[in-house]
CSV table of C-alpha atoms and ligand atoms in Angstrom, one decimal:
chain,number,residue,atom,x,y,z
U,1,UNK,CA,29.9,6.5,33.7
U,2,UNK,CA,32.3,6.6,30.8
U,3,UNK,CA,34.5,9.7,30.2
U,4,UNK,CA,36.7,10.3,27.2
U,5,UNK,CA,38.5,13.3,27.3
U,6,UNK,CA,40.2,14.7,24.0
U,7,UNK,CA,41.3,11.3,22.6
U,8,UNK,CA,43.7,11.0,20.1
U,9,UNK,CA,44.9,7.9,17.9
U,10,UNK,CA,47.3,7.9,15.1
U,11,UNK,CA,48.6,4.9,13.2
U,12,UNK,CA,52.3,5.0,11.5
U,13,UNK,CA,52.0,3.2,8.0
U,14,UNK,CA,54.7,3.6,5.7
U,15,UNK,CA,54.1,5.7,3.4
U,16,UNK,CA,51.7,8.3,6.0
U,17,UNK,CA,50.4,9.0,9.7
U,18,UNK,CA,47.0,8.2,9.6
U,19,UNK,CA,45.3,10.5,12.4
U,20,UNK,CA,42.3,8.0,13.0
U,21,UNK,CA,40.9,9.5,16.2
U,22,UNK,CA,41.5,13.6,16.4
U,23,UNK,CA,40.5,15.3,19.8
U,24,UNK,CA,37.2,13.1,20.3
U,25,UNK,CA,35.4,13.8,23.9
U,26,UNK,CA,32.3,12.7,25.1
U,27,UNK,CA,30.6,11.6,28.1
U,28,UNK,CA,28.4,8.5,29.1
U,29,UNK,CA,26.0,8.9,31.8
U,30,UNK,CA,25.9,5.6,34.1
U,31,UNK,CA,23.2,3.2,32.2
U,32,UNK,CA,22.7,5.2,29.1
U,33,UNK,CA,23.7,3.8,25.5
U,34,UNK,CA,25.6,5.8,23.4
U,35,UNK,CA,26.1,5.3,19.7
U,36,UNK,CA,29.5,5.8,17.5
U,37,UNK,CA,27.9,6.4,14.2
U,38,UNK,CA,29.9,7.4,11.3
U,39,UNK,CA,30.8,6.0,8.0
U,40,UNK,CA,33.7,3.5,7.0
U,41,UNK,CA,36.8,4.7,8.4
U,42,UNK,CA,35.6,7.3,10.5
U,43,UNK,CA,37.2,6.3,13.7
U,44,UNK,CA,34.5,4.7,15.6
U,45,UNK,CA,35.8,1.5,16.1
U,46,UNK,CA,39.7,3.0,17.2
U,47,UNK,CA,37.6,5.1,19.6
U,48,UNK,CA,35.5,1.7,21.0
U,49,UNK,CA,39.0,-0.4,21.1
U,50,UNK,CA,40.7,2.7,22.8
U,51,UNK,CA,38.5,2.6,25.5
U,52,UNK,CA,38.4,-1.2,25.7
U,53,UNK,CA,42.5,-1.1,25.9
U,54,UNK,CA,42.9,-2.5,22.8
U,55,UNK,CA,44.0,0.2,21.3
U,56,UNK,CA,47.1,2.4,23.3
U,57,UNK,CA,45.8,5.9,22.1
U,58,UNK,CA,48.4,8.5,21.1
U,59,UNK,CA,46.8,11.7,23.3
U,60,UNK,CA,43.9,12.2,25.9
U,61,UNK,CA,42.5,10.6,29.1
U,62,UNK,CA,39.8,7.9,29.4
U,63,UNK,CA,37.7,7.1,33.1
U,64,UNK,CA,35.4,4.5,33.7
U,65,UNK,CA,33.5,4.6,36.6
U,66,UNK,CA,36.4,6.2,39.1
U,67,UNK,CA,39.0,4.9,37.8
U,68,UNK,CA,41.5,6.4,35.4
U,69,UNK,CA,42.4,4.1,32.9
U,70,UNK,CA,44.2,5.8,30.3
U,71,UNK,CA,46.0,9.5,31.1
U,72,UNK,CA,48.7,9.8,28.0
U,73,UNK,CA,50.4,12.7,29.3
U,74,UNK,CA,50.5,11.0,33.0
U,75,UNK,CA,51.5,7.6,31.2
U,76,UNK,CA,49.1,5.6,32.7
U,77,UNK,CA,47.5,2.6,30.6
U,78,UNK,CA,45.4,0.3,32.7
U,79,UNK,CA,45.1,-2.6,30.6
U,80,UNK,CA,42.0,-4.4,29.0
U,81,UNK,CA,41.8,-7.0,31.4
U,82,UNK,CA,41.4,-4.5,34.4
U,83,UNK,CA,38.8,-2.5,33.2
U,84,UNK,CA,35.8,-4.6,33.9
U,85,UNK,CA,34.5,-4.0,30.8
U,86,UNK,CA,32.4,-6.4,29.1
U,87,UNK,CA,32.8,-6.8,25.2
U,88,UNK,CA,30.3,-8.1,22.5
U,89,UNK,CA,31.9,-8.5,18.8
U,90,UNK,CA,30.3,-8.7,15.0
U,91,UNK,CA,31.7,-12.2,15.3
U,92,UNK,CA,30.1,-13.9,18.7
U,93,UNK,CA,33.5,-15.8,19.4
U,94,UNK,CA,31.2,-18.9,20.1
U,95,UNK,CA,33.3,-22.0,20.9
U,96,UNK,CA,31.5,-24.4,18.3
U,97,UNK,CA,33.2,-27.5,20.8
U,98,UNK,CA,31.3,-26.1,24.0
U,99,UNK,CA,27.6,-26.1,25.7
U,100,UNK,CA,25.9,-22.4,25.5
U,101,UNK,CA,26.4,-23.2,29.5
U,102,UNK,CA,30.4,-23.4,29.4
U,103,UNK,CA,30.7,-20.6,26.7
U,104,UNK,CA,29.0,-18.1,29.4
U,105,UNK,CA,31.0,-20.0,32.1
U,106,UNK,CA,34.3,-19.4,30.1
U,107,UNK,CA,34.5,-15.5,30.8
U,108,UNK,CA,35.1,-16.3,34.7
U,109,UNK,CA,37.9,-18.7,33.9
U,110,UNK,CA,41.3,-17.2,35.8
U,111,UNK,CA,38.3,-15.2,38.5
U,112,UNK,CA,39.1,-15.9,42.4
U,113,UNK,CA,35.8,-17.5,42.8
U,114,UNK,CA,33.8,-20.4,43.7
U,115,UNK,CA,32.4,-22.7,41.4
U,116,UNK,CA,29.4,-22.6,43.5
U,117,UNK,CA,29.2,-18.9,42.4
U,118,UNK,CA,30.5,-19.3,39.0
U,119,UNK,CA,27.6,-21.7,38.1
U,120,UNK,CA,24.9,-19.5,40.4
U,121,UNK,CA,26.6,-16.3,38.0
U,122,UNK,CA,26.5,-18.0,35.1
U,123,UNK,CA,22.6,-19.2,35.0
U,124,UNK,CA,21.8,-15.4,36.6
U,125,UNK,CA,23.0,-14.1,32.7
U,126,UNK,CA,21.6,-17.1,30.8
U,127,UNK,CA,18.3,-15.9,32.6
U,128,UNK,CA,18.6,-12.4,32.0
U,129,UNK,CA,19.0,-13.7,27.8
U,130,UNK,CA,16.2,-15.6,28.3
U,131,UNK,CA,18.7,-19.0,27.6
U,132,UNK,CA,18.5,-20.6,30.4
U,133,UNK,CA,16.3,-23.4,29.2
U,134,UNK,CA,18.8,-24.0,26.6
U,135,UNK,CA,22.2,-24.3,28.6
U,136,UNK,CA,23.2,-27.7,27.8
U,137,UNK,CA,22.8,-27.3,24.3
U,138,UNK,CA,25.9,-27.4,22.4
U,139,UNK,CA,26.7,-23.7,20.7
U,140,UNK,CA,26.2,-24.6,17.2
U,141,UNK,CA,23.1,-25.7,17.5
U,142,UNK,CA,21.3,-22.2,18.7
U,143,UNK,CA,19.7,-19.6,16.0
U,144,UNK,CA,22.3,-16.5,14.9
U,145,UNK,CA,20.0,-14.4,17.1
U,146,UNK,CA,20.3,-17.2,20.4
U,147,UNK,CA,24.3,-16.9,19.7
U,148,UNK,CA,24.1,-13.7,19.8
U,149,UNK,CA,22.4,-14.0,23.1
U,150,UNK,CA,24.8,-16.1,24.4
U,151,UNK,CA,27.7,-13.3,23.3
U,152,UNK,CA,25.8,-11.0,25.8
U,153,UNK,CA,25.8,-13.5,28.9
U,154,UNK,CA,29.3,-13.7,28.7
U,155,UNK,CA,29.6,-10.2,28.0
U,156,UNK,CA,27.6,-9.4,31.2
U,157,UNK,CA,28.5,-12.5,33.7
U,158,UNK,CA,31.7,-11.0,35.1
U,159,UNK,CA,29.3,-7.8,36.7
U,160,UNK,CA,31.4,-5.2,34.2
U,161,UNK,CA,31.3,-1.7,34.5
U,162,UNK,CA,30.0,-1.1,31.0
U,163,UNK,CA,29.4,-3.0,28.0
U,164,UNK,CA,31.1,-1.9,24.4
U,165,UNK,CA,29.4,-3.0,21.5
U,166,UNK,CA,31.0,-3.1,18.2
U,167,UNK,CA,28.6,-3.9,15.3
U,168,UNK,CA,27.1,-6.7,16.9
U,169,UNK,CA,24.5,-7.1,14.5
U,170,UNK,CA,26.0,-6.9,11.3
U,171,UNK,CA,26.6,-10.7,10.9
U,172,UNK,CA,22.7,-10.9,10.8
U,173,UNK,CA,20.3,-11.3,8.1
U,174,UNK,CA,18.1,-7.7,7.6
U,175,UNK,CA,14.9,-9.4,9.4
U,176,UNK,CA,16.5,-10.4,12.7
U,177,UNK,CA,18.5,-7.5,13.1
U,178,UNK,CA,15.4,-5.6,13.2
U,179,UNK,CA,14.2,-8.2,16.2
U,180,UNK,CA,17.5,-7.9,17.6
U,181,UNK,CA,18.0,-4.3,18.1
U,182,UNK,CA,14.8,-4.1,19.8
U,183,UNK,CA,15.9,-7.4,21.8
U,184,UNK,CA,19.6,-5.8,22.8
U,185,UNK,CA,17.3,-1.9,23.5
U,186,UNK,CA,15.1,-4.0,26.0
U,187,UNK,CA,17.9,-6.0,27.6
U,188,UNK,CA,20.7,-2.9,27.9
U,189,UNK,CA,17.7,-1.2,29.8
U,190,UNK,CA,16.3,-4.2,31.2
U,191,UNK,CA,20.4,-4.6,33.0
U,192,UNK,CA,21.2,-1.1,33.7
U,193,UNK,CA,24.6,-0.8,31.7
U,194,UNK,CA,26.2,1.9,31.0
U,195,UNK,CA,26.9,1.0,27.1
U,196,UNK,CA,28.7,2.3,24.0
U,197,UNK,CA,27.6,1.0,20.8
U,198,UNK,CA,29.4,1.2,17.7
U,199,UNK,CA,28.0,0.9,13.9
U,200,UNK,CA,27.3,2.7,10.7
U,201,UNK,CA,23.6,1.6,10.3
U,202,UNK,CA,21.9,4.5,10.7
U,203,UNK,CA,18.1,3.2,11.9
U,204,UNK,CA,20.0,0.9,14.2
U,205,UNK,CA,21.7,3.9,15.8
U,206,UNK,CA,18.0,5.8,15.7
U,207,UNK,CA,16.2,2.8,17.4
U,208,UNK,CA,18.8,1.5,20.3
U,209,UNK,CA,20.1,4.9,21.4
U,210,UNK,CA,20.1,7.6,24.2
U,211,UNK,CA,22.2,9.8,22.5
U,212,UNK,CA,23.8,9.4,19.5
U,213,UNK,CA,27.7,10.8,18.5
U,214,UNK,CA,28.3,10.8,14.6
U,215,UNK,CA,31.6,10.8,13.8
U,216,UNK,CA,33.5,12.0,10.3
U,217,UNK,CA,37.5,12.0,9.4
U,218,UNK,CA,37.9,11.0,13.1
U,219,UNK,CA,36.3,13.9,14.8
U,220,UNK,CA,32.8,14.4,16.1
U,221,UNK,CA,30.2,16.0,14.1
U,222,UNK,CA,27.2,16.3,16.1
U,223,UNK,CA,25.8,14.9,19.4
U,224,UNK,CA,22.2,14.6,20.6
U,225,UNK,CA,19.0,12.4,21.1
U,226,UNK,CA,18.0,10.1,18.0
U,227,UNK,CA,14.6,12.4,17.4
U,228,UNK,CA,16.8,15.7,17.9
U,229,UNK,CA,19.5,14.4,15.2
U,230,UNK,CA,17.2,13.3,13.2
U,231,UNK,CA,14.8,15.9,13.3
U,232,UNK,CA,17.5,19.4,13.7
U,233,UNK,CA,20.3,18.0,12.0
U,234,UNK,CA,22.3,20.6,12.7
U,235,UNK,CA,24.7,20.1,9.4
U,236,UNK,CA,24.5,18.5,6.3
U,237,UNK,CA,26.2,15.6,7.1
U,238,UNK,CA,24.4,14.3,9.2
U,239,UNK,CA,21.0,15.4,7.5
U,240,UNK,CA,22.6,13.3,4.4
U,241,UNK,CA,23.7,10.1,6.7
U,242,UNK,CA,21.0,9.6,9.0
U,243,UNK,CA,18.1,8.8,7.2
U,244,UNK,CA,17.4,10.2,3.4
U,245,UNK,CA,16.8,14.0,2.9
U,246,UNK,CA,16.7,16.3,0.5
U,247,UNK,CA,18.9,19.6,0.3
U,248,UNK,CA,17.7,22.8,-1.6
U,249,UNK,CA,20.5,25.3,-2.2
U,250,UNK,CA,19.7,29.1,-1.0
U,251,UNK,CA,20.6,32.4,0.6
U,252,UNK,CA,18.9,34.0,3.6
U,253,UNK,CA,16.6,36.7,3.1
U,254,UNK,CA,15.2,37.0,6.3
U,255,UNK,CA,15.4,35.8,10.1
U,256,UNK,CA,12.7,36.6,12.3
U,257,UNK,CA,13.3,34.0,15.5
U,258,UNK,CA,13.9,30.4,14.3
U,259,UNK,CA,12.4,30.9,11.2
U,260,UNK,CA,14.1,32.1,8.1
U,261,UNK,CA,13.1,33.4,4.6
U,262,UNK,CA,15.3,31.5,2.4
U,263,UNK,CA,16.3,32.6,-1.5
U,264,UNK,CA,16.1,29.9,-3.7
U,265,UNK,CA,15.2,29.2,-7.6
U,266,UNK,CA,11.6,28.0,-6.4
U,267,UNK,CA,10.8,31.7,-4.9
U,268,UNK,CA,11.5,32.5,-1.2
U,269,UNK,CA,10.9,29.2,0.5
U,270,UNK,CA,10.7,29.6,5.1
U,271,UNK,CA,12.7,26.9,7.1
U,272,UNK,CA,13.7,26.6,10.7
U,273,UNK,CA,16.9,27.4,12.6
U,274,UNK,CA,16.5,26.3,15.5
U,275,UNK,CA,20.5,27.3,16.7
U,276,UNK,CA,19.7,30.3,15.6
U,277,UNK,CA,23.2,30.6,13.6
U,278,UNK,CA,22.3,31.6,10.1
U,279,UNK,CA,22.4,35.3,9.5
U,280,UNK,CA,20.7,37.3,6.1
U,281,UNK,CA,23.0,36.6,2.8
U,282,UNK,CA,24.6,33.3,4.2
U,283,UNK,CA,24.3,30.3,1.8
U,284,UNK,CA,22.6,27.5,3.3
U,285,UNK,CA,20.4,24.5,2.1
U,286,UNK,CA,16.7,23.9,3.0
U,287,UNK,CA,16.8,19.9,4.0
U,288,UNK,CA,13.6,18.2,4.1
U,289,UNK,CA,12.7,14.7,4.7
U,290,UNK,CA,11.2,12.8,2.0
U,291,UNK,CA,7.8,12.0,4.5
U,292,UNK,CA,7.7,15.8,5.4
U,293,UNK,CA,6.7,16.5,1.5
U,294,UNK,CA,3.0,16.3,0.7
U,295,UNK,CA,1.7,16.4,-2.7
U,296,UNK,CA,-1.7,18.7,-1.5
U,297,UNK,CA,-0.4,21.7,-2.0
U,298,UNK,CA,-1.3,22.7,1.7
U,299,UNK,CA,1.7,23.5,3.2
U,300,UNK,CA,3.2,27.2,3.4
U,301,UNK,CA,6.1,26.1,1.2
U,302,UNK,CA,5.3,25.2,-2.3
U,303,UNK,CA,7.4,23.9,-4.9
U,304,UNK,CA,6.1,22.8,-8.5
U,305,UNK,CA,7.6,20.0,-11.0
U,306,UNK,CA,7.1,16.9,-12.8
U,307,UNK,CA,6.6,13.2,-11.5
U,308,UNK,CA,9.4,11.2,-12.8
U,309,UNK,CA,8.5,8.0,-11.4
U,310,UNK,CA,6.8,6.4,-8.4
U,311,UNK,CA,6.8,3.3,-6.8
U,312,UNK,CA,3.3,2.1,-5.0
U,313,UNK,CA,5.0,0.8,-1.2
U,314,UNK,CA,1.9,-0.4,0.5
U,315,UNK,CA,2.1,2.5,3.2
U,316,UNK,CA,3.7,4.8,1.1
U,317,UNK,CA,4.2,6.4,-2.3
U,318,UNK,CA,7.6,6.4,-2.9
U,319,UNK,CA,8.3,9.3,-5.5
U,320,UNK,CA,10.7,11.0,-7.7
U,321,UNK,CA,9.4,14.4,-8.4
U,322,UNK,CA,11.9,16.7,-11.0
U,323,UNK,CA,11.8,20.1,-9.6
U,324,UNK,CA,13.5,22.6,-12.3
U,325,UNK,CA,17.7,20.8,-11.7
U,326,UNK,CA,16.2,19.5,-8.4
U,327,UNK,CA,15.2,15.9,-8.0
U,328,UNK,CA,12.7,15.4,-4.7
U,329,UNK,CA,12.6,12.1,-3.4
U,330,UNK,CA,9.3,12.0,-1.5
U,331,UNK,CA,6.8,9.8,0.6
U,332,UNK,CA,3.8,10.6,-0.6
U,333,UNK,CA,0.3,9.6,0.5
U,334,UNK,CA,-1.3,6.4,-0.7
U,335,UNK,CA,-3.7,8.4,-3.0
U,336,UNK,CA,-0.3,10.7,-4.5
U,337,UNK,CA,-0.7,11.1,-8.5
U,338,UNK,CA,1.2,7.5,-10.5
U,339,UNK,CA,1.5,8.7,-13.6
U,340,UNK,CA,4.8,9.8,-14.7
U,341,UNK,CA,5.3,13.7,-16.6
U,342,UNK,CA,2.2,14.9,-14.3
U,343,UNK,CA,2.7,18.4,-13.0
U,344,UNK,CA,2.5,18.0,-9.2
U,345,UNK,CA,2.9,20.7,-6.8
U,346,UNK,CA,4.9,19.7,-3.2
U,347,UNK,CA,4.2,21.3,-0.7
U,348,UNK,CA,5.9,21.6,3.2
U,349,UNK,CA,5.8,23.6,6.3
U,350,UNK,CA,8.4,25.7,7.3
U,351,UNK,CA,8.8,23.5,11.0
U,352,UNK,CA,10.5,20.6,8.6
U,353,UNK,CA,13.0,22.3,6.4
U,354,UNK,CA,15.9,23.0,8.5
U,355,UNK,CA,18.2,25.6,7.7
U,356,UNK,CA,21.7,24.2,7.5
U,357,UNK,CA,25.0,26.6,6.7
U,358,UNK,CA,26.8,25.6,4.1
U,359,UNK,CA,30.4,25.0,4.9
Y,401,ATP,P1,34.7,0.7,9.9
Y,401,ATP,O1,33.3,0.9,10.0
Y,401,ATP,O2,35.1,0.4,8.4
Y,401,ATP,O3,35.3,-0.3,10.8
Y,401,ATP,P2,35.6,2.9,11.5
Y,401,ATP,O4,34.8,4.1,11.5
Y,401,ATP,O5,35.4,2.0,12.7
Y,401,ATP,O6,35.4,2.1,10.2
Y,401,ATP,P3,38.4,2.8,12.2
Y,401,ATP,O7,38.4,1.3,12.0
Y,401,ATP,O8,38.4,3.3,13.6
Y,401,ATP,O9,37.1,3.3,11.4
Y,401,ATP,O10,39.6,3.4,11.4
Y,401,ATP,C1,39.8,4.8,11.3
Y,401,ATP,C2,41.0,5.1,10.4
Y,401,ATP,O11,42.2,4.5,11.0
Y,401,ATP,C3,40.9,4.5,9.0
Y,401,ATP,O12,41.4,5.4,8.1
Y,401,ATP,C4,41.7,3.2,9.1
Y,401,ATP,O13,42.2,2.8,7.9
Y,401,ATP,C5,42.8,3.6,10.1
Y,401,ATP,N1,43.3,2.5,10.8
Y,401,ATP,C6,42.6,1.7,11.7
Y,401,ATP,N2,43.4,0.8,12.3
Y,401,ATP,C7,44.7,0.9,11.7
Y,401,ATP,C8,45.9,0.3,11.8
Y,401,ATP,N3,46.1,-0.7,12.7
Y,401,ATP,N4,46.9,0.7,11.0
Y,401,ATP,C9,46.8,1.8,10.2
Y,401,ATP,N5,45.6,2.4,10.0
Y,401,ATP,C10,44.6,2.0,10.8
């Protein structure tokens, strides 16, 4: 179990304080993954390196497992070294000079133990990669994915008490880091770790995680299960980041349970609130993914326009349609009208156009 308890990290630059982390807490139950999601300097990686004890944060309290290892106000700082935590980097941090065998072996170096045991330890995580057929090989000789293998054996040989992942993957070309997620999803379940895992690829987050945290101007924005954020987004932020959606301004009309009559310049259009927040005359935005429009006119929801263009994708029709100042970006069946200026009606249920305030 990992616990961070209103963390805080500002950096002193010379011309400003840069508040990187502000008041972030979150909780990770023992061998769950947990995703930092967020875009470029939104404090994911000060939050990962905080709780590694790379990082002395400014405010806030950090446990792993039972111990305490950071308490600000209490000044304790337990450093990296003595957190047992195992670390796995966008660069691997391969020594090119060494066998994939003494690169795993490596992480023990300075460890009270046996060599006995360091060799039985070391072959246990080459076997858990699936590398230990290729332990004599020297380093530079594996694929990026076997290196990045090789980065988790000797992020895992030491027994830590979690693993931290900071955008592992992102050194990868795009068809491997699709194998690899589903490699690293089947090995952090496969070992049990409690894991945090930080990036800004959003289908990465969706396909590896338990729960996922997306961050924004170094606070958190939402927390829940991949389906759950990506289905509810519960702002417009994250509808926006995770995934491609697309946002129709309104007021609401009427509430009756989770579903809500919502104003708009297409006619009253009815989306779900699942949080039950909005309240008649509130501004809000319809969001609605681009597979959740359907060009039959079947739905409840209707909205007329014009193709602009689409895009034949093999699975999919990928389509713009104009819609009065509104452009839909849809995924449209394989038999969706091609031809661009035809009128085309979209059509959606209410269940997939969530009803998100507008701050
Ligand atoms: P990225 O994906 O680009 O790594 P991130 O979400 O991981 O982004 P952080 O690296 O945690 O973001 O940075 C958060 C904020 O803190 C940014 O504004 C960054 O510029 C700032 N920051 C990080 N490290 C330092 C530092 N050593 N000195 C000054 N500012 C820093």
């Amino acid at each position: 179990m990992i616990r961070v308890e209103n963390l805080r990290k500002s950096f002193e630059t010379k011309s400003e304080t840069v508040h990187a982390i502000d008041g972030v807490s979150f909780e990770v139950a023992a061998g769950e993954m947990v995703t930092l999601l967020g875009p470029s300097g939104c404090g994911k990686t000060t939050t990962l390196r905080c709780v590694a004890g790379l990082e002395r944060p400014t405010g806030g309290r950090i446990v792993v497992g039972d111990q305490a290892v950071v308490n600000v106000e209490k000044g304790v700082f337990v450093p990296a070294h003595l957190r047992h935590l195992g670390m796995v980097f966008q660069s691997y941090a391969i020594w090119p000079h060494m066998t994939v065998f003494e690169n795993v072996a490596y992480a023990l170096e300075g460890r009270k133990i046996s060599k006995a045991d360091a060799r039985k330890l070391t072959m246990e995580a080459l076997e858990t990669v699936q590398l230990a057929g290729h332990a004599d090989r020297p380093a530079p000789r594996l694929s990026g994915g076997q290196q990045q293998r090789v980065a988790i054996a000797r992020a895992i040989v030491g027994k830590p008490q979690a693993l931290l992942f900071d955008e592992p993957l992102s050194n990868l070309d795009a068809k491997l880091r699709v194998e690899m997620r589903t490699e690293l999803r089947r090995l952090q379940k496969q070992i049990g770790l409690t894991s945090i895992y930080v990036t800004h690829d959003q289908a990465e987050a969706l396909a590896i995680s338990d729960w996922i945290i997306v961050m924004k101007d170094g606070k958190i924005v939402e927390y829940g299960r991949p389906t759950q954020i990506y289905r509810y987004p519960a702002n417009a932020f994250t509808a926006q980041f995770i995934g491609s959606t697309n946002l129709i301004p309104g007021a609401v009309r009427s509430v009756d349970g989770e579903h809500v009559g919502v104003d708009t310049a297409y006619g009253v259009l009815v989306g779900i609130d699942k949080t039950k927040r909005v309240r008649n005359g509130d501004k809000v935005w319809l969001s609605i993914r681009p597979e959740d429009l359907a060009s039959d006119a079947a739905g409840v929801n209707r909205i007329d326009g014009h193709l602009d263009f689409a895009i034949f994708a093999g699975a999919a029709v990928e389509a713009e349609v104009a819609c009065g100042d509104l452009k839909m970006f849809c995924l449209l069946g394989r038999d969706a009208p091609m031809t661009p200026g035809e009128p085309i009606s979209l059509s959606f249920g209410p269940d997939v156009a969530v009803v998100l305030p507008q701050d």
